[in-house]
Coordinates of C-alpha atoms in Angstrom, one line a residue:
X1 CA -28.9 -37.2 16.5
X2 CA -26.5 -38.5 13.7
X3 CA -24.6 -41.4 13.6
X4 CA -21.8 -42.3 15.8
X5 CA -20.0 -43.9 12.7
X6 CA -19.5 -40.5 11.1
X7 CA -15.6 -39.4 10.7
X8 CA -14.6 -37.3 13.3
X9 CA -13.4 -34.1 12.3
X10 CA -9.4 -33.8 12.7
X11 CA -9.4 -30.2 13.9
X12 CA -12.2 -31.0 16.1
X13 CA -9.8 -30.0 19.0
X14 CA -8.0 -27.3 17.3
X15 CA -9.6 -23.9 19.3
X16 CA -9.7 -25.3 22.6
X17 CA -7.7 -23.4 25.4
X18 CA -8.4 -20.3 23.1
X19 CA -11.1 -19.0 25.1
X20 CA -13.3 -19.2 22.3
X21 CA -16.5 -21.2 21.1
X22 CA -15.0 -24.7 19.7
X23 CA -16.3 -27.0 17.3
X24 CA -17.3 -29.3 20.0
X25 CA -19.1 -26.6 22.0
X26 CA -21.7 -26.5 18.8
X27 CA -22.4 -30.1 19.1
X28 CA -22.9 -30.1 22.3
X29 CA -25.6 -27.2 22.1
X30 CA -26.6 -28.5 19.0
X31 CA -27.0 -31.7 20.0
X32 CA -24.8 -33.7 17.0
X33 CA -22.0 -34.8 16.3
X34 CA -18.7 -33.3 15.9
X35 CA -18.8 -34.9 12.4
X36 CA -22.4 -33.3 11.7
X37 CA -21.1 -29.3 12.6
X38 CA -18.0 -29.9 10.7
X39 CA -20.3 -30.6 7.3
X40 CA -22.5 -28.0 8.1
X41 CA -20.0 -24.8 8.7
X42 CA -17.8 -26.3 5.4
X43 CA -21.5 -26.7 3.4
X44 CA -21.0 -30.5 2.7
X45 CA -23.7 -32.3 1.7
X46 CA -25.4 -35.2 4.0
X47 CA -27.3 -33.4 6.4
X48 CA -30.9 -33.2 6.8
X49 CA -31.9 -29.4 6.7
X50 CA -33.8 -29.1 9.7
X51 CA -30.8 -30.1 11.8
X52 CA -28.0 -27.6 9.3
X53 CA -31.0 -25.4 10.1
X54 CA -30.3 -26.3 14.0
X55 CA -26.8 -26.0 14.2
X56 CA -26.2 -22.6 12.0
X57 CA -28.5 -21.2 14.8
X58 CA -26.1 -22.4 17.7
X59 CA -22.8 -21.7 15.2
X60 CA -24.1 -17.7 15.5
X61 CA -25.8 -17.9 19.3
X62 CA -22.1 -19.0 20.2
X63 CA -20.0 -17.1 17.2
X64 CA -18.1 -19.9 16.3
X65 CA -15.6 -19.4 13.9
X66 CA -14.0 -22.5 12.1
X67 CA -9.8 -22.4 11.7
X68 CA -8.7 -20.6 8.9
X69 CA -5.7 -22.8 9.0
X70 CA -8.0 -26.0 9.3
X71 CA -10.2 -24.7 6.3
X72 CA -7.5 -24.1 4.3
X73 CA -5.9 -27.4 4.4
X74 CA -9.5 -29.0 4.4
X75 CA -10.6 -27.2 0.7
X76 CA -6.9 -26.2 -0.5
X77 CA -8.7 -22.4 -0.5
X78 CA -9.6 -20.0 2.1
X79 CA -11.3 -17.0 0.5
X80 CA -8.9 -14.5 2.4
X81 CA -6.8 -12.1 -0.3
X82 CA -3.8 -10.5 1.7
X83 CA -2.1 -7.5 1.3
X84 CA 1.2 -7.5 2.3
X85 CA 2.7 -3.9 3.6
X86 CA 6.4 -3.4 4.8
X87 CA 5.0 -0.6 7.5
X88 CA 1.1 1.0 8.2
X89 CA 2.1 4.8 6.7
X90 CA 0.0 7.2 5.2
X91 CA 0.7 6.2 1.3
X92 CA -0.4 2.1 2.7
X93 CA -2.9 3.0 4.3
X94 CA -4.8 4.9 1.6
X95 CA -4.4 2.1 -0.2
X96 CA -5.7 -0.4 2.5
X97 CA -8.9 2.2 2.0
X98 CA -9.0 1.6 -1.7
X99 CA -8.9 -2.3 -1.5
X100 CA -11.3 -2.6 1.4
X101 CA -13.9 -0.8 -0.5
X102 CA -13.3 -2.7 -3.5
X103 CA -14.0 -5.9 -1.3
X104 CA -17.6 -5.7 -0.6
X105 CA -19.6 -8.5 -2.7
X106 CA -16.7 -10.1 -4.0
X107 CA -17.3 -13.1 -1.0
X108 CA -13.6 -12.7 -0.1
X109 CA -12.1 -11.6 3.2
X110 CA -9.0 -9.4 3.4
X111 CA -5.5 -9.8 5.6
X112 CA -3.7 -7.1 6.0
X113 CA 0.0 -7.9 7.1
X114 CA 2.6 -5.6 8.5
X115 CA 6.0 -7.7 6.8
X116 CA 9.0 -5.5 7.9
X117 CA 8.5 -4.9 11.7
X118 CA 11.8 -5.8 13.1
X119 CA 14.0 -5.8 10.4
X120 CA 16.6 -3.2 9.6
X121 CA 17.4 -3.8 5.9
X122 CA 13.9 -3.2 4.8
X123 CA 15.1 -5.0 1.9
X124 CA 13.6 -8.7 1.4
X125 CA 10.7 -8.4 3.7
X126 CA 7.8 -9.6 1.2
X127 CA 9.6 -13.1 0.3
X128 CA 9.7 -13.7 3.8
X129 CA 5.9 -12.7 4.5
X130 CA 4.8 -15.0 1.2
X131 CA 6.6 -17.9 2.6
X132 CA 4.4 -17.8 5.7
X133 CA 1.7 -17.1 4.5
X134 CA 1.0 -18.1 0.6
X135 CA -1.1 -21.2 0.3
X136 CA -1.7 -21.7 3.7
X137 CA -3.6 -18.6 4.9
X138 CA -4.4 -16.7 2.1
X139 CA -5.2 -17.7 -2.1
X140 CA -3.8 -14.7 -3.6
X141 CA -1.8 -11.4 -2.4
X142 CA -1.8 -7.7 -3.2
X143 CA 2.0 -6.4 -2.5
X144 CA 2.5 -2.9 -2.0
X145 CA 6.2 -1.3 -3.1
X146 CA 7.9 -5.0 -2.8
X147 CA 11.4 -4.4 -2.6
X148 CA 12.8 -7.2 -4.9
X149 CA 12.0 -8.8 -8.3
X150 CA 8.9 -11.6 -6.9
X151 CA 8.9 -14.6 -7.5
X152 CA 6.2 -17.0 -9.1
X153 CA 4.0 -19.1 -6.6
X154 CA 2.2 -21.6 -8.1
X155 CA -1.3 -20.8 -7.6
X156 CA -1.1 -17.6 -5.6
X157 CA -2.1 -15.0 -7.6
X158 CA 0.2 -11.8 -7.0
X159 CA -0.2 -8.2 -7.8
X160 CA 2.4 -5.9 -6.9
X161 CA 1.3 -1.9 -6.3
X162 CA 4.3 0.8 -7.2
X163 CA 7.2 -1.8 -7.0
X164 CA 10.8 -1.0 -6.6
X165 CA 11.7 -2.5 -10.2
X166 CA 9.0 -1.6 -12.4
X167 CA 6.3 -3.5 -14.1
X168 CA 8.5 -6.7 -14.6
X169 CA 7.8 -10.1 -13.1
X170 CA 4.1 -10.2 -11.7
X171 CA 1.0 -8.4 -12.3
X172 CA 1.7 -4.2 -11.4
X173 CA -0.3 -1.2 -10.7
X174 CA 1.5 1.9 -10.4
X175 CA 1.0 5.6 -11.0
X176 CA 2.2 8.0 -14.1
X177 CA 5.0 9.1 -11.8
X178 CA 6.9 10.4 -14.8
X179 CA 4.7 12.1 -16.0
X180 CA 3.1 13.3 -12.8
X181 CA 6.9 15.1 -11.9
X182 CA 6.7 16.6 -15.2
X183 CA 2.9 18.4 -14.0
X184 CA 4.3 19.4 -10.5
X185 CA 7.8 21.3 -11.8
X186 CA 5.7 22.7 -14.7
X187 CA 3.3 23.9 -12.6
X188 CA 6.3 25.9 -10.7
X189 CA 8.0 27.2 -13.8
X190 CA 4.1 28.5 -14.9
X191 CA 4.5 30.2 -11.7
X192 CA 7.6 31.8 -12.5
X193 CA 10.2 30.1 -10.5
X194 CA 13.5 29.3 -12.2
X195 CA 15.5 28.1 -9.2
X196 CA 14.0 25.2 -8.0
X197 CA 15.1 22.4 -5.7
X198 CA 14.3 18.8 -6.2
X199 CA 14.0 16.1 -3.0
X200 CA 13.8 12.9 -4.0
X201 CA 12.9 9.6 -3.0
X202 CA 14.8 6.2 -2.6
X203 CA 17.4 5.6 -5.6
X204 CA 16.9 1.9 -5.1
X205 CA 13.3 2.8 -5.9
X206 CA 11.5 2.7 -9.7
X207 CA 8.9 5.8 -9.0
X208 CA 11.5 7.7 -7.6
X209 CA 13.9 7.1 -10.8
X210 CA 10.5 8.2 -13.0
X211 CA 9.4 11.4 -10.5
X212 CA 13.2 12.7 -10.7
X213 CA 13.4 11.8 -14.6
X214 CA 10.6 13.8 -15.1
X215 CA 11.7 16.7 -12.8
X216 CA 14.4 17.4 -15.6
X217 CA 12.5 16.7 -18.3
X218 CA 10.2 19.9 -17.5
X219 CA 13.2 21.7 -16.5
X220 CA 14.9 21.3 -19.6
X221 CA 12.0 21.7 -21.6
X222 CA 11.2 24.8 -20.2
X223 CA 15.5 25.9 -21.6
X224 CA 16.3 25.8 -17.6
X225 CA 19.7 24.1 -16.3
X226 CA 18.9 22.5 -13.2
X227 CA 21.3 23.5 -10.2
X228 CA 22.7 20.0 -9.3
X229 CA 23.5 21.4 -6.1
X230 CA 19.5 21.4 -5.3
X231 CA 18.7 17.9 -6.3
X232 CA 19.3 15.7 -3.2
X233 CA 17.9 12.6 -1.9
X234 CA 15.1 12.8 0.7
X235 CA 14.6 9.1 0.9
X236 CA 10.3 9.6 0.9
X237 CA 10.6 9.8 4.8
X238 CA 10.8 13.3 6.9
X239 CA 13.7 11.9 9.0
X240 CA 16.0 10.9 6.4
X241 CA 14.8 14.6 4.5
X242 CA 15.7 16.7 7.2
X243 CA 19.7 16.7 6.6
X244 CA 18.9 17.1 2.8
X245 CA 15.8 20.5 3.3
X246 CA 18.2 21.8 5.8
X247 CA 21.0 22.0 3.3
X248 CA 18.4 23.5 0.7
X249 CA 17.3 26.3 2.5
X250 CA 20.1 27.6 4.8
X251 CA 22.2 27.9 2.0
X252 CA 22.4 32.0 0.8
X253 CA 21.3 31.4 -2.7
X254 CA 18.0 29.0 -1.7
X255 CA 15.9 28.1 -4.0
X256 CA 12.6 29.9 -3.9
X257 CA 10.9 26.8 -4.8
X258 CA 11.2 23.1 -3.8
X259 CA 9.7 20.1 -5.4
X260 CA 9.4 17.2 -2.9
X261 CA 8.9 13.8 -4.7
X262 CA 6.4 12.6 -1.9
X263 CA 4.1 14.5 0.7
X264 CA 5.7 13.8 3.6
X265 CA 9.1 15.1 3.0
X266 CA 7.2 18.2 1.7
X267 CA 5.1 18.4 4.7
X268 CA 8.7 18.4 6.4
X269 CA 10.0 20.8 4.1
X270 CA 7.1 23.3 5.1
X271 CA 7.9 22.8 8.5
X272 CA 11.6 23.3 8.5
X273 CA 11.1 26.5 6.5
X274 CA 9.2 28.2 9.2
X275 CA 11.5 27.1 11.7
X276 CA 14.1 28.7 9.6
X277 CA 11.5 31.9 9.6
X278 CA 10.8 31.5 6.0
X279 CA 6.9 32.0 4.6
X280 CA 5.0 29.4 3.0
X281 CA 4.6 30.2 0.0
X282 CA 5.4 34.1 0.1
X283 CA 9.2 33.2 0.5
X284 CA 9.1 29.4 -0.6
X285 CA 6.9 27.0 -2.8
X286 CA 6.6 23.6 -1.7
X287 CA 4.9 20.8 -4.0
X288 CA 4.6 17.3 -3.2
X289 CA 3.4 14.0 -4.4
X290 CA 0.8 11.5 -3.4
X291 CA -2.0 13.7 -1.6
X292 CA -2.5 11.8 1.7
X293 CA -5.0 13.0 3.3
X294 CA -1.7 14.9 5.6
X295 CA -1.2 17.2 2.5
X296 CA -5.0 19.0 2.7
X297 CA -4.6 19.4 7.0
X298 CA -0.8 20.8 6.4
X299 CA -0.4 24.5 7.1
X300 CA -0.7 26.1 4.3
X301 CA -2.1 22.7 3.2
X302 CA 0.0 21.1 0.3
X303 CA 0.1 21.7 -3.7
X304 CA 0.4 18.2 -4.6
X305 CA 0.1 15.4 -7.4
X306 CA -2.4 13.1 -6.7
X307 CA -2.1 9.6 -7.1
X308 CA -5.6 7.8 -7.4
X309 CA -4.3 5.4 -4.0
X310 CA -7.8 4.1 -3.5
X311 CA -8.5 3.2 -7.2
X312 CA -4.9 1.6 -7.5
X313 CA -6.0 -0.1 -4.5
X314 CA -9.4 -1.4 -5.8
X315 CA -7.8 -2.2 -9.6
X316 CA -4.9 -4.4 -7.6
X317 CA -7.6 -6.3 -5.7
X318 CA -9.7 -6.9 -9.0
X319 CA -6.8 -8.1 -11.0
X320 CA -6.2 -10.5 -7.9
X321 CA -9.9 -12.3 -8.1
X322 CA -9.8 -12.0 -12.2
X323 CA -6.5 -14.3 -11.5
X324 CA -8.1 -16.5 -8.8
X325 CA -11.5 -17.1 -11.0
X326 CA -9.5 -17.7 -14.3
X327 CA -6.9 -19.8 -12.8
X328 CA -4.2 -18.0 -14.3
X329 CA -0.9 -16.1 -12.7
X330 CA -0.5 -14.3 -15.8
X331 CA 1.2 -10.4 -15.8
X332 CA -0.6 -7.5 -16.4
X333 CA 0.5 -4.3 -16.1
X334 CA -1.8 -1.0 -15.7
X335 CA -0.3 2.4 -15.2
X336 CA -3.2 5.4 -13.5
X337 CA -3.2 8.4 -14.7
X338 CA -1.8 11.4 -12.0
X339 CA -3.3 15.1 -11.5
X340 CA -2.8 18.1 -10.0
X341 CA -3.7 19.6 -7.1
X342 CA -3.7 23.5 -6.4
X343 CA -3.7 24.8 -2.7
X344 CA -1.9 26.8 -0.8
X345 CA 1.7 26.0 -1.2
X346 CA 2.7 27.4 -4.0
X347 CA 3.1 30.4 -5.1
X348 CA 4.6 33.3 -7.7
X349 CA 8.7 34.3 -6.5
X350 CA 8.9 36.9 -4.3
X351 CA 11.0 38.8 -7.4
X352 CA 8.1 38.4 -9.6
X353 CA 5.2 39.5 -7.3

């Protein structure tokens, strides 16, 4: 038994009426102080090894977790990295994969957050979700498509994937969208289409500037005029594209090819041309961008440029603990190369066959 001198521990009461193992549930099995667990679990020094020995035993027998919340303040550090999301879609959550792979041995834990549940601008949502939790719960944060330019918060390391404004402000990681857009409408032309619509993604967003940049670059290279009429905005999500593929393909002079800047709209593309009785790809090509794994299981399943999601997830996470272990906020910037991917999509015209 340790001395009844010892400090008690602050928190000591913090997890009761939680229905879990408490602080002072281990002492009491372990037969020590409050004082003695709390330097045990935190790995202070002053306690003789037989009885640390003792009371890691009863920490596991009971699975007693200490407060993150009480840590943090305690050591100023928690060894949680968070990654911030506005919603858990398919484009997230392949990125979630990436960085949770990239996690094992690096002694840090990962918090994933869901930021934008609730709101209905969409537009502010990862200021709001660093204010609660930078410094406090987690020591540095992995952003994925942040809406606005981020701020700098001292000592909390933050890498942003695919932002909405580029690689400016904090550290990015983003994907050759431009030159990935060029691939997917060359890869169209090679097949021989000429008319070819474009749906595109947010305008308030940088990878959708870059995908639809590069769209006419290729056309133009290629000595085509692009229809203007056939570029429309699909905002990345099937129900804002369904207005926008309707008007591309009930209109008599369709194109007989559509490049959609992000798998899901194409998905939806596919879908609303055999509604409308046309063939995929006999009478339409479809191309997307991304390749979730939705784009392999569509039917036909999806010519696509694929982003590497899981090794822009694992190269945001390093950058994130290269900043943590240096001590530095500084900005870096790496852009991943894009490739593409042949299925069953996409197709020669039905002129040209």
């Amino acid at each position: 038994m340790t001395s009844g001198s010892e400090t008690p521990d602050p928190f000591a009461n913090q997890e009761r009426a939680t229905g879990r193992a408490t602080i002072t549930d281990v002492a009491r099995v372990a037969g020590v102080s409050v004082a003695t667990v709390s330097k045990v679990v935190n790995g202070r020094y002053g306690v003789a090894a037989a009885t640390a020995e003792r009371v890691l035993g009863v920490v596991a027998d009971l699975g007693y977790e200490s407060s993150l919340v009480a840590r943090s303040l305690r050591r100023r550090q928690t060894n949680v990295i968070g990654v911030l999301v506005a919603e858990f879609e398919p484009f997230s959550t392949e990125l979630l994969k990436g960085i949770s792979a990239a996690m094992d041995g690096t002694g840090y834990e990962l918090l994933a957050y869901c930021g934008d549940a609730g709101h209905s601008d969409h537009v502010g949502w990862e200021r709001r979700s660093l204010s609660r939790l930078a410094g406090t719960l987690i020591d540095g944060v992995v952003i994925v498509t942040p809406t606005l330019a981020l701020p700098v918060h001292e000592g909390v390391p933050i890498v942003a994937i695919d932002p909405h404004t580029g690689p400016t402000g904090p550290a990015t990681v983003d994907s050759d969208n431009l030159g990935g857009a060029r691939t997917a409408t060359e890869h169209l032309i090679s097949l021989g289409h000429t008319r070819i619509g474009y749906l595109g993604g947010r305008s308030d967003l940088e990878s959708a500037r870059l995908r639809e940049l590069g769209f006419f670059e290729a056309m133009e290279a290629a000595g085509l005029k692009p229809d203007p009429s056939l570029v429309l905005e699909g905002g990345y999500r099937p129900d804002r594209s369904d207005r926008p593929t309707h008007d591309l393909l009930e209109r008599p002079d369709r194109p007989t090819a559509v490049f959609a800047a992000n798998d899901l709209s194409a998905i939806h593309v596919i879908q609303v041309a055999q509604e409308l009785g046309l063939r995929v790809p006999e009478d339409l090509s479809v191309i997307g961008f991304d390749n979730i794994p939705e784009a392999a299981a569509s039917s036909p399943p999806l010519t696509t440029i694929a982003q590497s999601l899981h090794e822009m997830g694992a190269e945001a996470l390093h950058m994130v603990i290269a900043m943590l272990e240096s001590g530095t906020t500084a900005g870096k910037h790496t852009r991943l190369p894009t490739r593409l991917v042949e299925r069953a999509s996409t197709a020669p015209p039905p002129a040209s066959k």
